[in-house]
Amino acid sequence: MQHLISMDDLTISQINDILDDANRFKKAKTNPALLRGKLLFTLFFENSTRTRSSFEVAAKKLGASVIHLDPSKSSTSKGESVEDTFANICAMDPDGVIIRHSSNDIPRILADMQTTPVLNAGAGNYAHPTQALLDLFTIKEHFGDTSGKRVAIVGDIANSRVANSIMALFPRFGIELTLVAPDGFMPTEDKFKKVDNLAEIIDSIDVIISLRAQLERHEKPVFDDYEEYASHYCITNEVIGNRDVVLMHPGPVMRNIDISDEMLSDKRSKVLTQVTNGVFVRMAILKLLLLDS
Ligand code: ASP
């Protein structure tokens, strides 16, 4: 049974299939009802704007049905364990469960029960594989090839599940990563080049991925003043100038802290293209998990 909990769950060849399928889905005017008769549950223990609706649109475009379980109104709020809630959902014979949870481990624990394919839609600060895949797709779509491209990740890398999945995925596709963050936001791992100042590397990068400060995961405030943080790390026209750089962000964007208003509407910003591409990439992921295995 195929799950998608972290990037390790997919081989390079499966990822290439996902990118190719996503490309086909994006080009097709109509999509075959590949998943007609399939039933998916979403179980989101954390807020979501893009990911949950993107999965729903993707599933519906392929003809599947989706049931959203609202954990705040489900029995987990009456003391039922997540494992028991999941087992009860599985007793209704779904074809997959899409889960988001503040715990790093819950999606893997549920996948290990081997009752239905589990898709991680964001786990703590551990992994958000579908976001990393749609980011890879967006870069490949823009440049044609990912090999040798230089990507700077800017912001709260230490607490970002998106950054973790990008760091696990992009080097497999020949992308060179540089981490740009102040001390409190810099992860401890040392596989990648690290700088505390974007200006130092701005002339040698092709893509900037800006990240939101993950305030919900900070035990105590990392910075007293986010305006001060923004004065160093906000992506503005001043920082980018007229350079040929692609600007990305997984959302939600904190305007004028992560990226300036002006840069968000600049044609180099791919923030909404990422959202558009997310649907096609998730269609391809659903196809792989529900049909190909
Ligand atoms: N939407 C992404 C996530 O769920 C990024 C973020 O929240 O900043 O991790």
CSV table of C-alpha atoms and ligand atoms in Angstrom, one decimal:
chain,number,residue,atom,x,y,z
A,1,MET,CA,0.0,0.0,0.0
A,2,GLN,CA,1.5,3.4,-1.0
A,3,HIS,CA,1.4,6.3,1.4
A,4,LEU,CA,2.8,9.8,1.1
A,5,ILE,CA,4.1,10.9,4.5
A,6,SER,CA,7.5,12.2,3.7
A,7,MET,CA,9.6,12.6,0.5
A,8,ASP,CA,11.3,9.2,1.4
A,9,ASP,CA,8.1,7.5,0.4
A,10,LEU,CA,8.6,8.3,-3.3
A,11,THR,CA,11.2,7.0,-5.7
A,12,ILE,CA,12.7,9.4,-8.3
A,13,SER,CA,10.8,7.6,-10.9
A,14,GLN,CA,7.4,8.0,-9.1
A,15,ILE,CA,8.2,11.7,-8.6
A,16,ASN,CA,8.9,12.0,-12.3
A,17,ASP,CA,5.6,10.2,-13.1
A,18,ILE,CA,3.8,12.7,-10.8
A,19,LEU,CA,5.4,15.7,-12.6
A,20,ASP,CA,4.6,14.3,-16.0
A,21,ASP,CA,1.0,13.4,-15.0
A,22,ALA,CA,0.5,16.9,-13.4
A,23,ASN,CA,1.7,18.4,-16.7
A,24,ARG,CA,-0.8,16.3,-18.7
A,25,PHE,CA,-3.6,17.2,-16.3
A,26,LYS,CA,-2.7,20.9,-16.6
A,27,LYS,CA,-2.8,20.7,-20.5
A,28,ALA,CA,-5.9,18.6,-20.8
A,29,LYS,CA,-9.2,20.5,-21.3
A,30,THR,CA,-11.1,17.7,-19.7
A,31,ASN,CA,-9.9,15.1,-17.3
A,32,PRO,CA,-11.0,11.5,-17.5
A,33,ALA,CA,-13.0,10.4,-14.5
A,34,LEU,CA,-10.1,8.3,-13.3
A,35,LEU,CA,-11.2,8.2,-9.7
A,36,ARG,CA,-14.9,7.8,-10.2
A,37,GLY,CA,-16.4,5.7,-7.4
A,38,LYS,CA,-13.4,6.5,-5.1
A,39,LEU,CA,-14.0,7.9,-1.6
A,40,LEU,CA,-11.6,10.2,0.2
A,41,PHE,CA,-11.8,11.6,3.8
A,42,THR,CA,-10.0,14.7,4.9
A,43,LEU,CA,-9.1,15.0,8.5
A,44,PHE,CA,-7.5,18.5,9.2
A,45,PHE,CA,-6.6,19.1,12.8
A,46,GLU,CA,-4.9,22.4,11.8
A,47,ASN,CA,-6.3,25.3,9.7
A,48,SER,CA,-5.9,25.2,6.0
A,49,THR,CA,-7.0,27.5,3.1
A,50,ARG,CA,-5.1,26.1,0.1
A,51,THR,CA,-4.2,22.5,0.8
A,52,ARG,CA,-7.6,21.2,1.9
A,53,SER,CA,-9.5,22.9,-1.0
A,54,SER,CA,-6.7,22.0,-3.4
A,55,PHE,CA,-7.1,18.3,-2.6
A,56,GLU,CA,-10.9,18.6,-2.8
A,57,VAL,CA,-10.7,20.2,-6.3
A,58,ALA,CA,-8.1,17.7,-7.4
A,59,ALA,CA,-10.3,14.7,-6.2
A,60,LYS,CA,-13.4,16.1,-7.8
A,61,LYS,CA,-11.8,16.9,-11.1
A,62,LEU,CA,-11.0,13.1,-11.2
A,63,GLY,CA,-14.5,12.1,-10.2
A,64,ALA,CA,-13.8,11.1,-6.6
A,65,SER,CA,-16.0,12.0,-3.6
A,66,VAL,CA,-14.6,13.8,-0.6
A,67,ILE,CA,-15.9,13.9,2.9
A,68,HIS,CA,-14.5,16.5,5.3
A,69,LEU,CA,-14.4,15.5,8.9
A,70,ASP,CA,-14.1,18.5,11.2
A,71,PRO,CA,-12.1,17.4,14.2
A,72,SER,CA,-13.4,20.2,16.3
A,73,LYS,CA,-16.9,18.7,15.9
A,74,SER,CA,-15.8,15.1,15.8
A,75,SER,CA,-15.3,12.6,18.6
A,76,THR,CA,-11.6,13.5,19.0
A,77,SER,CA,-13.0,16.6,20.8
A,78,LYS,CA,-14.8,14.1,23.2
A,79,GLY,CA,-11.6,12.3,24.0
A,80,GLU,CA,-11.4,9.7,21.3
A,81,SER,CA,-7.8,9.1,20.2
A,82,VAL,CA,-6.7,10.1,16.6
A,83,GLU,CA,-5.9,6.4,16.0
A,84,ASP,CA,-9.5,5.4,17.0
A,85,THR,CA,-11.1,8.2,14.9
A,86,PHE,CA,-9.0,7.0,12.0
A,87,ALA,CA,-9.9,3.3,12.5
A,88,ASN,CA,-13.6,4.3,12.5
A,89,ILE,CA,-13.2,6.2,9.3
A,90,CYS,CA,-11.4,3.2,7.8
A,91,ALA,CA,-14.3,1.0,8.9
A,92,MET,CA,-16.3,2.9,6.2
A,93,ASP,CA,-13.9,1.6,3.6
A,94,PRO,CA,-12.5,4.8,2.1
A,95,ASP,CA,-9.9,4.7,-0.7
A,96,GLY,CA,-7.6,7.2,1.2
A,97,VAL,CA,-7.4,9.6,4.1
A,98,ILE,CA,-5.8,13.1,3.8
A,99,ILE,CA,-4.6,14.3,7.2
A,100,ARG,CA,-3.0,17.4,8.7
A,101,HIS,CA,-1.9,17.4,12.3
A,102,SER,CA,0.3,19.5,14.6
A,103,SER,CA,2.2,16.3,15.6
A,104,ASN,CA,5.1,15.3,13.5
A,105,ASP,CA,4.4,11.6,14.0
A,106,ILE,CA,0.6,11.1,13.6
A,107,PRO,CA,0.4,10.7,9.8
A,108,ARG,CA,3.2,8.0,9.9
A,109,ILE,CA,1.5,6.2,12.9
A,110,LEU,CA,-1.8,6.1,10.9
A,111,ALA,CA,0.0,4.9,7.7
A,112,ASP,CA,1.6,2.1,9.7
A,113,MET,CA,-1.8,0.7,10.5
A,114,GLN,CA,-1.9,-0.2,6.8
A,115,THR,CA,-5.7,0.1,6.5
A,116,THR,CA,-5.9,2.8,3.8
A,117,PRO,CA,-3.5,5.0,1.9
A,118,VAL,CA,-2.6,8.0,4.0
A,119,LEU,CA,-1.6,11.4,2.6
A,120,ASN,CA,0.2,13.8,4.8
A,121,ALA,CA,-1.2,17.3,4.2
A,122,GLY,CA,1.2,18.9,6.8
A,123,ALA,CA,2.6,17.3,9.9
A,124,GLY,CA,4.0,19.6,12.7
A,125,ASN,CA,7.3,21.0,11.5
A,126,TYR,CA,8.2,17.7,10.0
A,127,ALA,CA,6.9,17.4,6.4
A,128,HIS,CA,4.5,18.8,3.9
A,129,PRO,CA,5.4,16.7,0.8
A,130,THR,CA,2.7,17.8,-1.5
A,131,GLN,CA,3.7,21.4,-1.1
A,132,ALA,CA,7.4,20.6,-2.0
A,133,LEU,CA,6.2,18.6,-5.0
A,134,LEU,CA,4.1,21.5,-6.4
A,135,ASP,CA,7.0,23.8,-5.8
A,136,LEU,CA,9.3,21.5,-7.7
A,137,PHE,CA,6.7,21.3,-10.5
A,138,THR,CA,6.5,25.1,-10.6
A,139,ILE,CA,10.2,25.5,-10.9
A,140,LYS,CA,10.4,22.8,-13.6
A,141,GLU,CA,7.6,24.4,-15.5
A,142,HIS,CA,9.3,27.8,-15.5
A,143,PHE,CA,12.9,26.7,-16.4
A,144,GLY,CA,12.2,23.5,-18.3
A,145,ASP,CA,14.9,21.7,-16.3
A,146,THR,CA,15.7,21.8,-12.6
A,147,SER,CA,19.3,20.6,-12.7
A,148,GLY,CA,21.8,23.3,-11.6
A,149,LYS,CA,19.1,25.7,-10.5
A,150,ARG,CA,19.9,27.7,-7.4
A,151,VAL,CA,17.2,28.2,-4.9
A,152,ALA,CA,17.3,30.4,-1.7
A,153,ILE,CA,14.9,29.6,1.1
A,154,VAL,CA,14.3,32.7,3.2
A,155,GLY,CA,12.6,32.9,6.6
A,156,ASP,CA,11.6,30.6,9.4
A,157,ILE,CA,13.3,27.5,8.0
A,158,ALA,CA,13.8,25.9,11.4
A,159,ASN,CA,10.1,25.6,12.1
A,160,SER,CA,8.9,25.0,8.5
A,161,ARG,CA,7.6,21.6,7.4
A,162,VAL,CA,7.6,23.0,3.8
A,163,ALA,CA,11.4,23.8,4.1
A,164,ASN,CA,12.0,20.3,5.5
A,165,SER,CA,10.3,18.6,2.5
A,166,ILE,CA,12.0,20.9,0.0
A,167,MET,CA,15.4,20.1,1.6
A,168,ALA,CA,14.6,16.4,1.2
A,169,LEU,CA,13.3,16.7,-2.4
A,170,PHE,CA,15.1,19.4,-4.3
A,171,PRO,CA,18.7,18.1,-4.1
A,172,ARG,CA,17.4,14.8,-5.6
A,173,PHE,CA,16.6,16.9,-8.7
A,174,GLY,CA,19.9,18.7,-9.0
A,175,ILE,CA,18.8,21.9,-7.3
A,176,GLU,CA,21.3,23.7,-5.1
A,177,LEU,CA,19.8,25.2,-1.9
A,178,THR,CA,21.0,28.1,0.2
A,179,LEU,CA,19.3,28.8,3.5
A,180,VAL,CA,18.8,32.5,4.4
A,181,ALA,CA,17.7,33.2,7.9
A,182,PRO,CA,18.6,35.0,11.2
A,183,ASP,CA,19.8,32.8,14.1
A,184,GLY,CA,16.4,32.0,15.6
A,185,PHE,CA,15.1,30.8,12.3
A,186,MET,CA,18.1,28.8,11.0
A,187,PRO,CA,17.9,25.0,11.3
A,188,THR,CA,20.8,23.1,12.9
A,189,GLU,CA,21.5,20.7,10.0
A,190,ASP,CA,24.6,21.5,8.0
A,191,LYS,CA,24.0,20.0,4.6
A,192,PHE,CA,23.4,23.3,2.9
A,193,LYS,CA,25.1,26.7,2.5
A,194,LYS,CA,23.8,29.1,5.1
A,195,VAL,CA,23.8,32.9,5.1
A,196,ASP,CA,22.0,35.5,7.2
A,197,ASN,CA,21.7,38.0,4.5
A,198,LEU,CA,20.0,37.7,1.1
A,199,ALA,CA,22.1,40.5,-0.5
A,200,GLU,CA,25.1,38.2,-0.2
A,201,ILE,CA,23.8,35.7,-2.6
A,202,ILE,CA,21.1,37.6,-4.6
A,203,ASP,CA,23.2,37.7,-7.7
A,204,SER,CA,23.7,34.0,-7.8
A,205,ILE,CA,20.2,32.6,-7.4
A,206,ASP,CA,17.4,31.7,-9.7
A,207,VAL,CA,14.5,31.3,-7.2
A,208,ILE,CA,13.6,32.7,-3.8
A,209,ILE,CA,11.2,30.7,-1.7
A,210,SER,CA,10.0,33.0,1.1
A,211,LEU,CA,8.5,31.4,4.3
A,212,ARG,CA,6.1,32.7,6.9
A,213,ALA,CA,7.2,32.9,10.5
A,214,GLN,CA,5.6,29.8,12.0
A,215,LEU,CA,4.2,31.8,15.0
A,216,GLU,CA,2.0,28.9,16.1
A,217,ARG,CA,5.0,26.7,16.7
A,218,HIS,CA,7.2,29.2,18.6
A,219,GLU,CA,7.0,28.4,22.3
A,220,LYS,CA,8.1,32.0,23.0
A,221,PRO,CA,8.4,34.8,20.5
A,222,VAL,CA,11.6,34.5,18.5
A,223,PHE,CA,11.5,38.2,17.7
A,224,ASP,CA,9.9,41.0,19.7
A,225,ASP,CA,9.4,43.0,16.6
A,226,TYR,CA,8.5,41.5,13.2
A,227,GLU,CA,8.9,44.9,11.6
A,228,GLU,CA,12.5,44.8,12.5
A,229,TYR,CA,12.7,41.2,11.1
A,230,ALA,CA,11.0,42.4,7.9
A,231,SER,CA,13.5,45.2,7.4
A,232,HIS,CA,16.1,42.5,6.8
A,233,TYR,CA,14.1,39.6,5.3
A,234,CYS,CA,11.0,41.0,3.5
A,235,ILE,CA,11.4,40.4,-0.2
A,236,THR,CA,10.9,43.9,-1.7
A,237,ASN,CA,11.6,45.5,-5.0
A,238,GLU,CA,14.6,47.1,-3.4
A,239,VAL,CA,16.1,43.8,-2.6
A,240,ILE,CA,15.4,42.1,-6.0
A,241,GLY,CA,15.9,45.1,-8.3
A,242,ASN,CA,15.5,44.1,-11.9
A,243,ARG,CA,17.1,40.7,-11.5
A,244,ASP,CA,15.6,37.7,-13.3
A,245,VAL,CA,14.5,35.9,-10.2
A,246,VAL,CA,11.4,33.7,-9.6
A,247,LEU,CA,9.6,34.5,-6.3
A,248,MET,CA,7.6,31.8,-4.5
A,249,HIS,CA,5.8,31.3,-1.2
A,250,PRO,CA,3.7,28.4,0.0
A,251,GLY,CA,1.1,30.8,1.6
A,252,PRO,CA,-0.3,32.2,3.8
A,253,VAL,CA,1.8,35.3,3.0
A,254,MET,CA,2.3,37.8,5.8
A,255,ARG,CA,2.2,40.9,3.5
A,256,ASN,CA,5.0,43.3,4.0
A,257,ILE,CA,6.7,41.0,6.4
A,258,ASP,CA,7.5,38.1,4.1
A,259,ILE,CA,6.9,39.8,0.7
A,260,SER,CA,6.0,43.4,-0.1
A,261,ASP,CA,2.7,44.3,-1.7
A,262,GLU,CA,4.6,45.4,-4.8
A,263,MET,CA,6.5,42.2,-5.2
A,264,LEU,CA,3.4,40.1,-4.7
A,265,SER,CA,1.9,41.6,-7.8
A,266,ASP,CA,5.1,41.7,-9.7
A,267,LYS,CA,5.2,39.3,-12.7
A,268,ARG,CA,8.1,37.5,-11.2
A,269,SER,CA,5.9,36.3,-8.3
A,270,LYS,CA,4.6,32.7,-8.8
A,271,VAL,CA,2.6,32.6,-5.6
A,272,LEU,CA,-0.8,32.1,-7.3
A,273,THR,CA,0.7,29.9,-10.0
A,274,GLN,CA,1.8,27.6,-7.2
A,275,VAL,CA,-1.8,27.4,-6.0
A,276,THR,CA,-3.0,26.6,-9.6
A,277,ASN,CA,-0.3,24.0,-10.0
A,278,GLY,CA,-1.1,22.5,-6.6
A,279,VAL,CA,-4.4,21.1,-8.0
A,280,PHE,CA,-2.7,19.3,-10.9
A,281,VAL,CA,0.1,18.0,-8.8
A,282,ARG,CA,-2.4,16.7,-6.2
A,283,MET,CA,-4.4,15.1,-9.0
A,284,ALA,CA,-1.3,13.2,-10.1
A,285,ILE,CA,-0.5,12.2,-6.4
A,286,LEU,CA,-4.1,10.9,-6.0
A,287,LYS,CA,-3.8,8.9,-9.2
A,288,LEU,CA,-0.5,7.4,-8.0
A,289,LEU,CA,-1.8,6.5,-4.5
A,290,LEU,CA,-5.3,5.3,-5.4
A,291,LEU,CA,-4.7,3.7,-8.8
A,292,ASP,CA,-1.1,2.8,-9.5
A,293,SER,CA,-0.3,0.8,-6.4
B,1,ASP,N1,0.7,26.4,4.3
B,1,ASP,C1,2.0,25.9,4.7
B,1,ASP,C2,1.9,24.9,5.8
B,1,ASP,O1,0.9,24.4,6.1
B,1,ASP,C3,3.0,27.1,5.1
B,1,ASP,C4,2.6,27.9,6.3
B,1,ASP,O2,1.6,27.6,7.0
B,1,ASP,O3,3.3,28.9,6.5
B,1,ASP,O4,3.0,24.5,6.4
